């Protein structure tokens, strides 16, 4: 961090703050998909704690923490949360796959990939249309609402991955000014897939292995990948440290407010 320009550190911290905002948005729609509502304060605290646990805990344990919290405090069953989370991860995987194709030298395959995705979506639409007569009216309303919320989850996921690609591009350009944004997009897609098989806290080592194995696809030297990863880990740990102090302070303030309320009543 001492070797980095202060402006770059501040910029990355700001981008990670925006990234947290997309996580808050996705959690909001996830809860909405389960027919519940979560207020901003609870959402902020849960998203913040999840980010910290996800990085420092084993096996990307943030989703498990969210599932337990929502079941305890919002009566959302594990099954409901799992179904809503699957929607997010499907969008996450699909967009990441497109990033790899678009950002690599095989970008022309998007001409084939885009119609396949659209055809798949149309088949799902036809299947649902054929089964509408078998459902009750209230179920139809729920399905229409769920489709709308699922689309919102997808758009929020797209925004999240776009932000991640900007973060990675900033880090890569800091190390190597020859890196293009298209390379950063492919880099983002590959790094995202590493999260699905990460068994270490913060996917440390796993993400780097994925990126190094894909070196030929990325057309990026190994020293650039390693240096950018070090910058990313360092700045993100600082961000999580600030986030932890913030949520801890918020938690203490909540307790003090609760005690004052009890005294006055």
Coordinates of C-alpha atoms in Angstrom, one line a residue:
X1 CA 0.0 0.0 0.0
X2 CA 2.9 2.3 0.6
X3 CA 3.9 1.9 -3.0
X4 CA 0.5 2.9 -4.2
X5 CA -0.8 6.4 -5.1
X6 CA -3.1 7.6 -2.4
X7 CA -5.7 8.5 -5.1
X8 CA -5.8 4.9 -6.3
X9 CA -6.4 3.6 -2.7
X10 CA -9.2 6.1 -2.2
X11 CA -10.7 5.3 -5.6
X12 CA -10.6 1.5 -4.9
X13 CA -12.2 2.0 -1.5
X14 CA -15.0 4.1 -3.1
X15 CA -15.5 1.4 -5.7
X16 CA -15.7 -1.3 -3.0
X17 CA -18.3 0.9 -1.2
X18 CA -20.4 0.9 -4.4
X19 CA -19.9 -2.9 -4.6
X20 CA -21.3 -3.2 -1.1
X21 CA -24.3 -1.1 -2.4
X22 CA -25.0 -3.7 -5.1
X23 CA -24.8 -6.4 -2.5
X24 CA -27.4 -4.5 -0.4
X25 CA -29.6 -4.2 -3.5
X26 CA -29.3 -7.9 -4.3
X27 CA -30.2 -8.9 -0.7
X28 CA -33.2 -6.5 -0.8
X29 CA -34.6 -8.3 -3.9
X30 CA -33.7 -11.7 -2.6
X31 CA -35.8 -11.0 0.5
X32 CA -38.5 -9.5 -1.7
X33 CA -38.6 -12.7 -3.8
X34 CA -39.3 -14.6 -0.5
X35 CA -42.3 -12.2 0.0
X36 CA -40.7 -10.3 2.9
X37 CA -39.3 -6.8 3.3
X38 CA -36.0 -5.9 4.9
X39 CA -35.3 -2.3 6.0
X40 CA -32.1 -0.5 4.9
X41 CA -30.5 -0.6 8.4
X42 CA -30.9 -4.3 8.8
X43 CA -29.9 -4.8 5.2
X44 CA -26.7 -2.8 5.6
X45 CA -25.7 -4.6 8.8
X46 CA -26.4 -8.1 7.3
X47 CA -24.6 -7.3 4.0
X48 CA -21.6 -5.9 5.9
X49 CA -21.3 -8.8 8.3
X50 CA -21.7 -11.2 5.4
X51 CA -18.9 -9.5 3.5
X52 CA -16.6 -9.8 6.5
X53 CA -17.6 -13.5 7.2
X54 CA -17.3 -14.3 3.5
X55 CA -13.7 -13.2 3.3
X56 CA -12.4 -14.4 6.6
X57 CA -14.6 -17.5 7.0
X58 CA -13.9 -20.8 5.3
X59 CA -15.9 -22.1 2.2
X60 CA -17.5 -18.7 1.4
X61 CA -19.7 -18.9 4.5
X62 CA -21.5 -15.6 4.0
X63 CA -24.6 -17.1 2.3
X64 CA -25.0 -19.5 5.2
X65 CA -24.9 -16.7 7.7
X66 CA -27.5 -14.8 5.7
X67 CA -29.7 -17.9 5.5
X68 CA -29.6 -18.4 9.3
X69 CA -30.2 -14.7 10.0
X70 CA -33.2 -14.4 7.7
X71 CA -34.7 -17.6 9.0
X72 CA -34.4 -16.4 12.6
X73 CA -35.5 -12.8 12.1
X74 CA -37.7 -12.8 9.0
X75 CA -39.2 -16.4 9.1
X76 CA -37.7 -17.1 5.6
X77 CA -37.2 -20.8 5.3
X78 CA -33.8 -22.2 4.1
X79 CA -35.7 -23.6 1.0
X80 CA -37.1 -20.1 0.1
X81 CA -33.7 -18.5 0.5
X82 CA -32.0 -21.3 -1.5
X83 CA -34.4 -20.8 -4.4
X84 CA -33.8 -17.0 -4.4
X85 CA -30.1 -17.5 -4.1
X86 CA -30.1 -19.9 -7.1
X87 CA -31.5 -17.1 -9.2
X88 CA -28.6 -14.8 -8.2
X89 CA -25.9 -17.5 -8.8
X90 CA -27.4 -18.4 -12.2
X91 CA -27.2 -14.8 -13.3
X92 CA -23.8 -14.5 -11.8
X93 CA -22.5 -17.6 -13.6
X94 CA -24.1 -16.7 -16.9
X95 CA -22.8 -13.1 -16.9
X96 CA -19.4 -14.2 -15.9
X97 CA -19.3 -16.8 -18.7
X98 CA -20.2 -14.0 -21.2
X99 CA -17.5 -11.8 -19.7
X100 CA -14.9 -14.6 -20.5
X101 CA -16.1 -14.9 -24.1
X102 CA -16.5 -11.2 -24.7
X103 CA -13.1 -10.3 -23.1
X104 CA -11.1 -13.1 -24.7
X105 CA -9.8 -13.5 -28.2
X106 CA -12.9 -15.7 -28.8
X107 CA -15.3 -12.7 -28.5
X108 CA -16.9 -13.6 -31.9
X109 CA -18.5 -16.5 -30.1
X110 CA -20.9 -14.0 -28.5
X111 CA -22.7 -14.0 -31.9
X112 CA -23.6 -17.6 -31.1
X113 CA -23.9 -17.3 -27.3
X114 CA -26.4 -14.4 -27.2
X115 CA -29.1 -16.2 -29.4
X116 CA -28.6 -19.4 -27.3
X117 CA -29.3 -17.5 -24.1
X118 CA -32.3 -15.7 -25.6
X119 CA -33.7 -19.0 -27.0
X120 CA -33.3 -20.6 -23.5
X121 CA -35.2 -17.7 -21.9
X122 CA -38.0 -18.0 -24.6
X123 CA -38.3 -21.8 -23.9
X124 CA -38.7 -21.1 -20.2
X125 CA -41.4 -18.4 -21.0
X126 CA -43.3 -20.9 -23.3
X127 CA -43.1 -23.6 -20.6
X128 CA -44.6 -21.3 -18.0
X129 CA -47.3 -20.0 -20.4
X130 CA -48.4 -23.6 -21.1
X131 CA -48.8 -24.3 -17.4
X132 CA -50.7 -21.1 -16.5
X133 CA -54.1 -22.7 -16.8
X134 CA -53.2 -25.2 -14.2
X135 CA -52.5 -22.5 -11.6
X136 CA -54.8 -20.5 -9.4
X137 CA -55.1 -16.7 -9.8
X138 CA -53.2 -15.9 -6.7
X139 CA -50.4 -18.2 -7.8
X140 CA -50.3 -16.4 -11.2
X141 CA -49.9 -13.0 -9.4
X142 CA -47.1 -14.4 -7.3
X143 CA -45.4 -15.8 -10.4
X144 CA -45.6 -12.5 -12.3
X145 CA -44.2 -10.7 -9.2
X146 CA -41.4 -13.2 -8.8
X147 CA -40.5 -12.9 -12.5
X148 CA -40.2 -9.1 -12.0
X149 CA -38.1 -9.5 -8.8
X150 CA -35.9 -12.1 -10.5
X151 CA -35.2 -9.6 -13.3
X152 CA -34.3 -7.0 -10.7
X153 CA -31.8 -9.5 -9.2
X154 CA -30.4 -10.1 -12.6
X155 CA -29.9 -6.4 -13.3
X156 CA -28.3 -5.8 -9.9
X157 CA -26.0 -8.7 -10.5
X158 CA -25.0 -7.2 -13.9
X159 CA -24.2 -3.9 -12.1
X160 CA -22.2 -5.8 -9.5
X161 CA -20.1 -7.6 -12.0
X162 CA -19.5 -4.4 -14.0
X163 CA -18.3 -2.7 -10.8
X164 CA -15.9 -5.6 -10.1
X165 CA -14.5 -5.4 -13.7
X166 CA -13.8 -1.7 -13.1
X167 CA -12.1 -2.5 -9.8
X168 CA -9.9 -5.1 -11.5
X169 CA -9.2 -2.8 -14.4
X170 CA -8.0 -0.1 -12.0
X171 CA -5.7 -2.6 -10.2
X172 CA -4.4 -4.1 -13.4
X173 CA -3.7 -0.7 -15.0
X174 CA -1.9 0.4 -11.8
X175 CA 0.6 -2.5 -12.4
X176 CA 0.6 -2.6 -16.2
X177 CA -0.6 0.4 -18.2
X178 CA -0.9 -1.8 -21.4
X179 CA -3.9 -3.8 -20.0
X180 CA -7.1 -3.1 -21.8
X181 CA -10.6 -3.0 -20.4
X182 CA -11.5 -6.0 -22.5
X183 CA -8.8 -8.0 -20.8
X184 CA -10.1 -6.9 -17.5
X185 CA -13.6 -8.2 -18.4
X186 CA -12.2 -11.7 -19.2
X187 CA -10.1 -11.5 -16.0
X188 CA -13.3 -10.7 -14.0
X189 CA -15.2 -13.6 -15.5
X190 CA -12.5 -16.1 -14.7
X191 CA -12.0 -14.7 -11.1
X192 CA -15.7 -14.9 -10.5
X193 CA -15.8 -18.7 -11.4
X194 CA -13.1 -19.3 -8.8
X195 CA -15.6 -18.3 -6.1
X196 CA -17.7 -21.4 -6.8
X197 CA -14.9 -23.8 -5.8
X198 CA -13.1 -21.7 -3.2
X199 CA -12.3 -23.6 0.0
X200 CA -10.0 -20.9 1.4
X201 CA -11.0 -17.6 3.2
X202 CA -11.6 -15.0 0.5
X203 CA -10.7 -17.6 -2.2
X204 CA -7.0 -16.7 -1.5
X205 CA -4.8 -18.8 -3.8
X206 CA -7.8 -20.3 -5.6
X207 CA -8.6 -17.2 -7.6
X208 CA -4.9 -16.6 -8.4
X209 CA -4.6 -20.3 -9.6
X210 CA -7.6 -19.9 -11.9
X211 CA -6.1 -16.7 -13.4
X212 CA -2.6 -18.1 -13.8
X213 CA -4.0 -21.2 -15.5
X214 CA -5.9 -18.9 -17.9
X215 CA -2.9 -16.8 -18.7
X216 CA -2.9 -17.6 -22.4
X217 CA -6.5 -16.7 -22.7
X218 CA -5.9 -13.4 -20.9
X219 CA -2.7 -12.5 -22.7
X220 CA -1.4 -11.2 -19.4
X221 CA 2.0 -11.8 -17.7
X222 CA 2.0 -13.7 -14.5
X223 CA 3.7 -10.9 -12.5
X224 CA 0.8 -8.6 -13.5
X225 CA -1.8 -11.1 -12.2
X226 CA 0.1 -11.6 -8.9
X227 CA 0.8 -7.9 -8.3
X228 CA -2.9 -6.9 -9.1
X229 CA -4.1 -9.7 -6.7
X230 CA -1.9 -8.4 -3.9
X231 CA -3.2 -4.9 -4.4
X232 CA -6.8 -6.2 -4.4
X233 CA -6.3 -8.2 -1.2
X234 CA -4.6 -5.3 0.6
X235 CA -7.1 -2.7 -0.3
X236 CA -10.1 -5.0 0.4
X237 CA -8.8 -5.9 3.8
X238 CA -8.5 -2.2 4.6
X239 CA -12.1 -1.7 3.4
X240 CA -13.3 -4.6 5.5
X241 CA -11.5 -3.2 8.5
X242 CA -13.3 0.2 8.1
X243 CA -16.6 -1.7 7.5
X244 CA -16.1 -3.7 10.7
X245 CA -15.5 -0.6 12.8
X246 CA -18.6 1.0 11.2
X247 CA -21.0 -1.9 11.8
X248 CA -19.6 -2.5 15.3
X249 CA -20.3 1.2 16.1
X250 CA -23.7 0.9 14.7
X251 CA -24.4 -2.2 16.8
X252 CA -23.3 -0.4 20.0
X253 CA -25.4 2.6 19.1
X254 CA -28.4 0.3 18.7
X255 CA -27.9 -1.2 22.1
X256 CA -27.5 2.2 23.7
X257 CA -30.7 3.4 22.0
X258 CA -32.6 0.3 23.2
X259 CA -31.4 0.8 26.8
X260 CA -32.6 4.4 26.7
X261 CA -36.0 3.4 25.4
X262 CA -36.4 0.8 28.1
X263 CA -35.5 3.4 30.8
X264 CA -38.0 5.9 29.5
X265 CA -40.7 3.3 29.3

